[in-house]
Short mmCIF file of C-alpha atoms and ligand atoms in Angstrom, two decimals:
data_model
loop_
_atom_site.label_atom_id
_atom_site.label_comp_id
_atom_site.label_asym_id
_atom_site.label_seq_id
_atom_site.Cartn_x
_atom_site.Cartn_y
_atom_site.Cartn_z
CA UNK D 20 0.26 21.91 -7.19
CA UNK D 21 -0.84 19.90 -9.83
CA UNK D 22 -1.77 15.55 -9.63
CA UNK D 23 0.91 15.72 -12.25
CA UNK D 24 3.89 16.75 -10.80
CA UNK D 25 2.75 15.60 -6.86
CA UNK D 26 5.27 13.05 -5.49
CA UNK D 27 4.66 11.61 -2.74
CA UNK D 28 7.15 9.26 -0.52
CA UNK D 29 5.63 6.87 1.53
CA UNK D 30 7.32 4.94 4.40
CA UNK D 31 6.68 1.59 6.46
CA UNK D 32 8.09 0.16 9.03
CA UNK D 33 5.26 -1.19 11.19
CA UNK D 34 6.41 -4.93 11.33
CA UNK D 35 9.75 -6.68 10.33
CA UNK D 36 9.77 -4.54 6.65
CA UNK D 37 11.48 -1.69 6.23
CA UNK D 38 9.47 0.15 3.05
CA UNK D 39 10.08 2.98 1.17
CA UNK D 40 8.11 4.12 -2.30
CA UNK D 41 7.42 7.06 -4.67
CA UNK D 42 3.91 7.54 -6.00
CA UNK D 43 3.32 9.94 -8.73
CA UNK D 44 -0.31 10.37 -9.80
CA UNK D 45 -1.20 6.97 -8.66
CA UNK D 46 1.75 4.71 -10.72
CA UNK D 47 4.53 3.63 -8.21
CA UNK D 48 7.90 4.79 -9.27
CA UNK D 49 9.58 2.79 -6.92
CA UNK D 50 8.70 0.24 -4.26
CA UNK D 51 11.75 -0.85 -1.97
CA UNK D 52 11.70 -3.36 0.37
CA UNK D 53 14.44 -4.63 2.93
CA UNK D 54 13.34 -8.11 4.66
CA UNK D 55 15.06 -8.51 7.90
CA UNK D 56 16.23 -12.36 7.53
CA UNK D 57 17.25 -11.70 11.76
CA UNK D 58 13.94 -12.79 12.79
CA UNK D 59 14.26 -16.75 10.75
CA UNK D 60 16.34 -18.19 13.23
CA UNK D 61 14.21 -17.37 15.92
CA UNK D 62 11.12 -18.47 14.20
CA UNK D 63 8.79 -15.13 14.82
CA UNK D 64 9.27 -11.06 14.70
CA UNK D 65 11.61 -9.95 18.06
CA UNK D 66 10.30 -6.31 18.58
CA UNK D 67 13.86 -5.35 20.32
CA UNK D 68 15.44 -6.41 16.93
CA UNK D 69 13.26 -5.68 14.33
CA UNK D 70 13.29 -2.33 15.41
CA UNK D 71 17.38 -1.84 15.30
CA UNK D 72 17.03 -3.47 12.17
CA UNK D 73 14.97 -0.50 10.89
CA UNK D 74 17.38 2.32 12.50
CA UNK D 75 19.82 0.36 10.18
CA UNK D 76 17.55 0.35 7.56
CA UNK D 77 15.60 3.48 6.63
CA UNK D 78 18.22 5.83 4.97
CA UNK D 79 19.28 3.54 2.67
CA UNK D 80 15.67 2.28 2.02
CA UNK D 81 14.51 6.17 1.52
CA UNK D 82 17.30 6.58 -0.67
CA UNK D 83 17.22 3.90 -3.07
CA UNK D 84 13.52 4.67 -3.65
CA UNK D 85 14.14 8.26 -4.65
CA UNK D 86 17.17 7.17 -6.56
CA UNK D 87 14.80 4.54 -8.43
CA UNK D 88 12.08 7.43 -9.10
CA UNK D 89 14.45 9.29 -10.60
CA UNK D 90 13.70 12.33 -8.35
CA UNK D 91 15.69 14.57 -5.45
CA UNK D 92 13.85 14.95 -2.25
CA UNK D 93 13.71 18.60 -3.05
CA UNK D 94 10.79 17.41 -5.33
CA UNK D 95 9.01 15.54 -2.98
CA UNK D 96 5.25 17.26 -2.34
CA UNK D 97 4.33 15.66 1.12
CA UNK D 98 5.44 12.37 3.40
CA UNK D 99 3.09 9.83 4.06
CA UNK D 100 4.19 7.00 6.52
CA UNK D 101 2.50 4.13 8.99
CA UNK D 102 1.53 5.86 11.86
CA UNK D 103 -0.09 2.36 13.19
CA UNK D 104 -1.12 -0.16 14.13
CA UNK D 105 2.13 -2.72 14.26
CA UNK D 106 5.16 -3.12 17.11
CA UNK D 107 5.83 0.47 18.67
CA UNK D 108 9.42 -0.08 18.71
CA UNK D 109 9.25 -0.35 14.62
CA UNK D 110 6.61 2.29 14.13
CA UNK D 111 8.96 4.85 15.98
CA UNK D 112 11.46 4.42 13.63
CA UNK D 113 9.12 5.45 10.77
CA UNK D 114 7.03 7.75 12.75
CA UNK D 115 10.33 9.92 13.34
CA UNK D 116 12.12 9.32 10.53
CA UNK D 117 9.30 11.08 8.61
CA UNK D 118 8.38 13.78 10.67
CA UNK D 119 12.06 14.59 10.26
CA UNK D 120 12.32 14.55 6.89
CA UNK D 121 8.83 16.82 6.43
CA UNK D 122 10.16 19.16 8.91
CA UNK D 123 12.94 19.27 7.36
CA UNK D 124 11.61 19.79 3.96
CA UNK D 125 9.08 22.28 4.35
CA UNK D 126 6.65 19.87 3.37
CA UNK D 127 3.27 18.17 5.17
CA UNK D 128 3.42 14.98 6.70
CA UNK D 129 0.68 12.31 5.93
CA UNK D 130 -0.61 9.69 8.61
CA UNK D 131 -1.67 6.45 7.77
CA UNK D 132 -3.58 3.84 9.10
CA UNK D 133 -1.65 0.56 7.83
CA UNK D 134 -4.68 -1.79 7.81
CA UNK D 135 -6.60 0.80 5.22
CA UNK D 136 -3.75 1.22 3.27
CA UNK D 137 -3.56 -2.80 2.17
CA UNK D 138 -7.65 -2.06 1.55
CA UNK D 139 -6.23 1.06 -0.47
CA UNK D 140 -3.83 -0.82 -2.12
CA UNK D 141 -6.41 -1.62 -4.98
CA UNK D 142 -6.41 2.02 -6.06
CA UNK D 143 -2.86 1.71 -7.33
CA UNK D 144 -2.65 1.84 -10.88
CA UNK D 145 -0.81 -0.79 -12.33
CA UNK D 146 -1.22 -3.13 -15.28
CA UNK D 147 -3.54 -6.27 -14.04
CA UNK D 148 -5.11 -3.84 -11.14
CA UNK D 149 -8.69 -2.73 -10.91
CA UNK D 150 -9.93 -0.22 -8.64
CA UNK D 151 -13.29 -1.79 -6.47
CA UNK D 152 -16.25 0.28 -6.86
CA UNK D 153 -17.67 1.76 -4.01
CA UNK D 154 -19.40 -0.11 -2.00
CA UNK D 155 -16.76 -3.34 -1.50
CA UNK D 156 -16.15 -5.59 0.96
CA UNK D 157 -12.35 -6.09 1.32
CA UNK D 158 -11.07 -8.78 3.49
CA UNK D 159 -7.11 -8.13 5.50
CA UNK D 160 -5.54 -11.31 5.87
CA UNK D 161 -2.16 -10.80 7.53
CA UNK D 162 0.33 -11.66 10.12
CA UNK D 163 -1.41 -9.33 12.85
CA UNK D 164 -4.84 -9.50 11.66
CA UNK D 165 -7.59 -10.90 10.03
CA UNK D 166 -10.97 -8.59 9.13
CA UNK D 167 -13.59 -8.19 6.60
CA UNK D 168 -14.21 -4.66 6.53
CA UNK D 169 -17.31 -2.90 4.70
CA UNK D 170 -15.86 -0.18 2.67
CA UNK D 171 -17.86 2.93 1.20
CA UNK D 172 -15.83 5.42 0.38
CA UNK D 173 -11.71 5.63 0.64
CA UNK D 174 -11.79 6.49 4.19
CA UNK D 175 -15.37 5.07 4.94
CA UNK D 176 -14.41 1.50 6.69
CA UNK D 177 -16.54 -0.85 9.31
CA UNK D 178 -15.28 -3.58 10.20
CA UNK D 179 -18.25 -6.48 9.93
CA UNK D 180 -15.97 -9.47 11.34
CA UNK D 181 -12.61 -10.16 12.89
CA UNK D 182 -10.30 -13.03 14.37
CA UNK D 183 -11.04 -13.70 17.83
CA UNK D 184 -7.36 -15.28 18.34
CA UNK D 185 -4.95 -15.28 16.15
CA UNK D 186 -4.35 -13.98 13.01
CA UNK D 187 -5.04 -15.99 9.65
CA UNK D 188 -0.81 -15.39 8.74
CA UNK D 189 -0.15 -16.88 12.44
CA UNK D 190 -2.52 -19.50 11.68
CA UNK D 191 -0.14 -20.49 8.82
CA UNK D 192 3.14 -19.32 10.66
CA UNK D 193 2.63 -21.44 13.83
CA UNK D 194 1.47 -24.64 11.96
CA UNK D 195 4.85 -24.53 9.94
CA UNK D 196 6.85 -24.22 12.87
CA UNK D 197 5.04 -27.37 14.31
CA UNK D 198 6.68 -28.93 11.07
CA UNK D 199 9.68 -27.40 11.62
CA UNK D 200 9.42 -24.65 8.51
CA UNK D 201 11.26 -21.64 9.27
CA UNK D 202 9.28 -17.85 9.50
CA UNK D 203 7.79 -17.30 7.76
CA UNK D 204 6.09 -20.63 7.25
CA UNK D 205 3.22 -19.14 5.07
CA UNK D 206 5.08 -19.05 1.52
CA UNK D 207 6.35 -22.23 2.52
CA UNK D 208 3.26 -24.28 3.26
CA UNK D 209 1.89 -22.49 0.08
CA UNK D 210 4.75 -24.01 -1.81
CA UNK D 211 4.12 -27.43 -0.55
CA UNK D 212 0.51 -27.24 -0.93
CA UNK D 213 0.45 -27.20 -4.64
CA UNK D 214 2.13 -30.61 -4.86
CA UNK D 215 0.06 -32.10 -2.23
CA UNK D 216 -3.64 -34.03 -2.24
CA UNK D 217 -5.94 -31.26 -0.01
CA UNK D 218 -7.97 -34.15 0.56
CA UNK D 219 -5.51 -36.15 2.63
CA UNK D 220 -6.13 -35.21 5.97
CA UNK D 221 -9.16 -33.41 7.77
CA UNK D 222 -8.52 -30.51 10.00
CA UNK D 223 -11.79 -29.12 12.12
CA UNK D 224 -12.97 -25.47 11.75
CA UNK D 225 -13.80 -23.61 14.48
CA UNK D 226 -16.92 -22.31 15.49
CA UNK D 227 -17.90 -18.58 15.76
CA UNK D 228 -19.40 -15.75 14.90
CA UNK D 229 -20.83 -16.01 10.86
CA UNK D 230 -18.45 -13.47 10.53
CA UNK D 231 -16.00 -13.76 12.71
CA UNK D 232 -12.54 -16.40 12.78
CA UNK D 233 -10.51 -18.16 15.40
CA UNK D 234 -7.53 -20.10 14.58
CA UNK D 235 -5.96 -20.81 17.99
CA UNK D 236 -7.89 -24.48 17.72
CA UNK D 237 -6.30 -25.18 14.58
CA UNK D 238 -2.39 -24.47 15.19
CA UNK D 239 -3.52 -27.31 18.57
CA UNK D 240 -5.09 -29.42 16.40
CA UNK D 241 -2.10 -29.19 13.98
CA UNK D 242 0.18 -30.07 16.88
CA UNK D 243 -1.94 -33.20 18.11
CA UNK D 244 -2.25 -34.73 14.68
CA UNK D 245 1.51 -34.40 14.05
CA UNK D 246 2.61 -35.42 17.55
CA UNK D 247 0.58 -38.24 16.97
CA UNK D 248 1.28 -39.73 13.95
CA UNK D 249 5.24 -38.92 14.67
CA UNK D 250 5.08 -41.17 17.67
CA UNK D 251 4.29 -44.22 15.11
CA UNK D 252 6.47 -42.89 12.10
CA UNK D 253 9.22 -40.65 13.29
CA UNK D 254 9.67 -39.66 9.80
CA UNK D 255 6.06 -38.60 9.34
CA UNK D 256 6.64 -35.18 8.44
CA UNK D 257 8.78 -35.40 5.47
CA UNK D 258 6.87 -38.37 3.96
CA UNK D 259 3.81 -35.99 3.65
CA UNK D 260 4.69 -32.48 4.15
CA UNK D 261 3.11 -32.09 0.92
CA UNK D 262 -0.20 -33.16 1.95
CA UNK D 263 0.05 -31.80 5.41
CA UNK D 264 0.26 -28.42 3.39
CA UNK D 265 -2.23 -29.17 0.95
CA UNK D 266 -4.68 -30.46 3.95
CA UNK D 267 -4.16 -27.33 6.33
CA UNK D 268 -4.01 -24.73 3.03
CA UNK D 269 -7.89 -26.35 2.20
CA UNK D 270 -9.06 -25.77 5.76
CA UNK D 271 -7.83 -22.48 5.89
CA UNK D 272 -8.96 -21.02 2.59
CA UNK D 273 -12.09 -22.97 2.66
CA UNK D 274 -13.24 -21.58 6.37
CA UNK D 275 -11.75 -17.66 4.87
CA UNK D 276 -14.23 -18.54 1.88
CA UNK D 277 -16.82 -19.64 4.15
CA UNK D 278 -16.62 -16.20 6.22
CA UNK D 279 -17.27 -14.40 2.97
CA UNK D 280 -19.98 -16.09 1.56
CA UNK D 281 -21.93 -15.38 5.09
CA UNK D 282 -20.78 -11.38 4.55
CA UNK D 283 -22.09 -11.16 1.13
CA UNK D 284 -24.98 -12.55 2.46
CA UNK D 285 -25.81 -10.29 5.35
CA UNK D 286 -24.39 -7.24 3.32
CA UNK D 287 -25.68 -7.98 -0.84
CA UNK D 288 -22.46 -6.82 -1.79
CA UNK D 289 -20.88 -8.91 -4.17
CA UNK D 290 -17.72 -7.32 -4.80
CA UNK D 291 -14.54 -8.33 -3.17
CA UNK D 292 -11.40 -7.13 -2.59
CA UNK D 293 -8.45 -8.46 -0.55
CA UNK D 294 -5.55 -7.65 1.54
CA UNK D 295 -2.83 -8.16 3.63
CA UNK D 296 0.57 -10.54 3.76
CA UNK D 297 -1.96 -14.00 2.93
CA UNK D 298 -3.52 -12.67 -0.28
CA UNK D 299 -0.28 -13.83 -1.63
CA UNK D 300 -1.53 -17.33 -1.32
CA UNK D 301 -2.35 -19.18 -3.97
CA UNK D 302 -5.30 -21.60 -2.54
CA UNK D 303 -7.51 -18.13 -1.90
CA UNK D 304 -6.29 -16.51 -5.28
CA UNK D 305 -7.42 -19.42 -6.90
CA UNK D 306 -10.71 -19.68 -4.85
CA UNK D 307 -11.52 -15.75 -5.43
CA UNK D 308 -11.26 -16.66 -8.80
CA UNK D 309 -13.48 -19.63 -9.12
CA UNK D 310 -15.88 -17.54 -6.98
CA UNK D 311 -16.61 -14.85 -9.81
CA UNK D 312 -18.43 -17.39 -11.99
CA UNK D 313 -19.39 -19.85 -9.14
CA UNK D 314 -21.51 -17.23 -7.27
CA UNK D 315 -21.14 -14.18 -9.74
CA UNK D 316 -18.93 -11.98 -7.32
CA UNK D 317 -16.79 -9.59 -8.91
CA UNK D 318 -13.19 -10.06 -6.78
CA UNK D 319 -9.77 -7.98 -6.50
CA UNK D 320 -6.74 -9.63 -6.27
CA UNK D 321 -3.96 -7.43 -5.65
CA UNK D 322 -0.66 -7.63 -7.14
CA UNK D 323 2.06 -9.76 -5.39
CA UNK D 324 4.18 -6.80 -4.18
CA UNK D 325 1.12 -5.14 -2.96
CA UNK D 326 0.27 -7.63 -0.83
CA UNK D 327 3.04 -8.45 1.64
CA UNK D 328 4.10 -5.00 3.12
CA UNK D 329 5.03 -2.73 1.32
CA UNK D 330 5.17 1.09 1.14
CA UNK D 331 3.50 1.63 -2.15
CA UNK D 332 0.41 1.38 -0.19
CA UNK D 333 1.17 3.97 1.89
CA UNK D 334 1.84 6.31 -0.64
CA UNK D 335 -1.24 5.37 -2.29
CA UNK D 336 -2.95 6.58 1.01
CA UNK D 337 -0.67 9.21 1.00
CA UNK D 338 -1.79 10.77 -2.22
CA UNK D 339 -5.30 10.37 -1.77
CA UNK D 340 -5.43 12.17 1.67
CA UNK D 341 -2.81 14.65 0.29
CA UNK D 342 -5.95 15.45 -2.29
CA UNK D 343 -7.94 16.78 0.54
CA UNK D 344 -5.15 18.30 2.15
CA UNK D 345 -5.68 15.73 4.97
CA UNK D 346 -2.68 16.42 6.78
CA UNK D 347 -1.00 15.19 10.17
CA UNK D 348 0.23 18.04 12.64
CA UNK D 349 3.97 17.74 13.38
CA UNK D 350 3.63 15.89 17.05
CA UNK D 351 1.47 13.09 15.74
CA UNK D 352 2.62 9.65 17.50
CA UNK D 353 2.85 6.33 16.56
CA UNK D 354 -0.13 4.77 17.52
CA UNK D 355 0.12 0.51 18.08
CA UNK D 356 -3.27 0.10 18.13
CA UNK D 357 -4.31 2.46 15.69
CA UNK D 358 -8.00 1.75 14.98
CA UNK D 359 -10.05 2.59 11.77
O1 KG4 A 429 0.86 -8.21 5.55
P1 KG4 A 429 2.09 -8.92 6.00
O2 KG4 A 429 3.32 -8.82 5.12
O3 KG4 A 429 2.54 -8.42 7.41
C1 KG4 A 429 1.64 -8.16 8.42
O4 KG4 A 429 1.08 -7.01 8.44
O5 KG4 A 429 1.40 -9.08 9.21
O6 KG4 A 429 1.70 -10.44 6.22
C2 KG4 A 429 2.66 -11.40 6.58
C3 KG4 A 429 1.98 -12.74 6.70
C4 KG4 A 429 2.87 -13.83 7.30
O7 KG4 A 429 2.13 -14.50 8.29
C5 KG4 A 429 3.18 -14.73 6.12
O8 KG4 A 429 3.41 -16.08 6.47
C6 KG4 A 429 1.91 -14.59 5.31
O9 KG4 A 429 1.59 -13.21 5.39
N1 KG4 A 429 2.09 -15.00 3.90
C7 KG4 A 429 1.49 -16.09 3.37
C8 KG4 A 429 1.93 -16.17 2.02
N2 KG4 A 429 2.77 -15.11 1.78
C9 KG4 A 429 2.84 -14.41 2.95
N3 KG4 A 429 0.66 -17.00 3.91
C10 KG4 A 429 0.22 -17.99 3.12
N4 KG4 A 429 0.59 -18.14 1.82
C11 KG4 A 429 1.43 -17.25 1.24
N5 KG4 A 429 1.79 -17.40 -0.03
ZN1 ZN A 430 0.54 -5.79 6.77
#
């Protein structure tokens, strides 16, 4: 089989997204996403639901991406789908949906690790995407975790530094619930930070490894401040939820910048790449930006829809193991804690 007419269909489902694309020598033909609005009024991810939610989900999902890539399934070359790590209950879905559909097809079946495949995500090619050279340093900054990972070849990843606590997305999640944002509070207190002063109020960053994070002391020290200053001006919050934004948005990108400067410096590599649900943010776009003429780093920004979950990066990963014939055997499981 030729790169030219390989299609490969890539499924997620290790979180609260059901995800479904077609890749097609590396251009997405489709990238489908159903958001399960369930989880909002409960103000975080309920496994039990999110899970029924993606039994609901995946045929339709599956369907409208093959429908949008123009192709039958008959054409499909190989199934590529998040084998981990996320919530079992939602991997499951996924995991057996796929191995179904390969069986069923005659056609392999393609494990991937979801934390690689928002690294991965850079080798997409779309219009305002470049791929990192070899070696990068590519830094995951999601809901469930928070890494900078030294990355030498596609499949060649250490991870260098990781949250202790929480991850960077909860960090941003849990503070908007404390002002009473709905989940996800990250887009939110993105919105509000670009109206707000980030100089308005300090917030302390925790101590730890160079490399490493914690957040746990900030979503407290979120909750203090706020308690505080309601008990003297019960409308507090709305007054300056714009600097409240702004402030904690500062903190956070400034101690993620902080993290990398101290990688590049034990490492010498200067080229950047990140990942994961947060790269969305515009405080750490902008600040990846500044840093390629600040300190001469050469930084990768990935698209928006390639940085919240999404299945195009799992097709990516998909088609580059389906290269080497890197296939799964037929009772692969779901793995939660799927490691590197
Ligand atoms: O990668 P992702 O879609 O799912 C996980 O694997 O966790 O990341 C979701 C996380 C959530 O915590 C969400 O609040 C955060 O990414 N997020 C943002 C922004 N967009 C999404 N956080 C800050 N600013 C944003 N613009
Ligand atoms: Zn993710």
């Amino acid at each position: 089989m030729t790169q030219k007419n390989c299609y490969i269909l890539g499924i997620e489902s290790s979180c609260d997204d059901t995800a479904a694309a077609v890749i097609n020598n590396g251009e997405i033909l489709s990238n489908v996403v159903a958001t399960q609005a369930i989880h909002e009024q409960y103000g975080g991810v309920v496994p039990e639901l999110a899970s029924r939610a993606h039994q609901q989900n995946i045929v339709p999902v599956v369907h409208q991406a093959l429908q949008k890539a123009n192709i039958d399934k008959n054409q499909l070359s190989a199934i590529a789908f998040t084998r981990g790590p996320g919530l079992m209950g939602s991997l499951l879905v996924g995991t057996s949906f796929s191995k179904s559909l390969a069986l069923g097809l005659g056609i392999p079946l393609i494990d991937v690790n979801h934390m690689q495949a928002h690294i991965l995500a850079h080798f997409i090619k779309a219009e305002g995407q470049n791929a990192p050279n070899f070696p990068f340093l590519a830094m995951t900054i999601s809901g469930g975790h928070t890494q900078i990972v030294k990355v030498t070849d596609y499949f060649e990843m250490e991870i260098i530094g990781q949250t202790i606590d929480d991850a960077v997305g909860e960090a941003f999640d849990k503070s908007a619930k404390i002002l009473g944002l709905p989940y996800p509070g990250g887009p939110l207190v993105d919105k509000y930070a670009q109206k707000g002063n980030p100089k308005a109020f300090k917030f302390p960053k925790p101590k730890v490894n160079p490399m490493d994070f914690s957040f746990s002391g900030l979503k407290t020290s979120v909750l203090y401040f706020v308690e505080k200053e309601v008990a003297q001006n019960p409308d507090f919050i709305s007054e300056n939820i714009e600097d409240i934004c702004a402030s904690l948005q500062f903190t956070i990108v400034d101690y993620l910048m902080d993290k990398l400067k101290n990688a590049v410096k034990k490492t010498g590599i200067k080229e950047i790449a990140i990942g994961g649900g947060v790269s969305a943010n515009s405080g750490i776009r902008n600040a990846l930006k500044e840093a390629e003429t600040k300190y001469g780093w050469k930084t990768h920004i990935p698209k928006f829809e390639f940085c919240t979950d999404n299945a195009a990066m799992i097709a990516i990963v998909g088609e580059l193991k389906y290269k080497t014939q890197n296939f799964a055997e037929n009772n692969v499981v779901a793995s939660a804690r799927m490691k590197f």
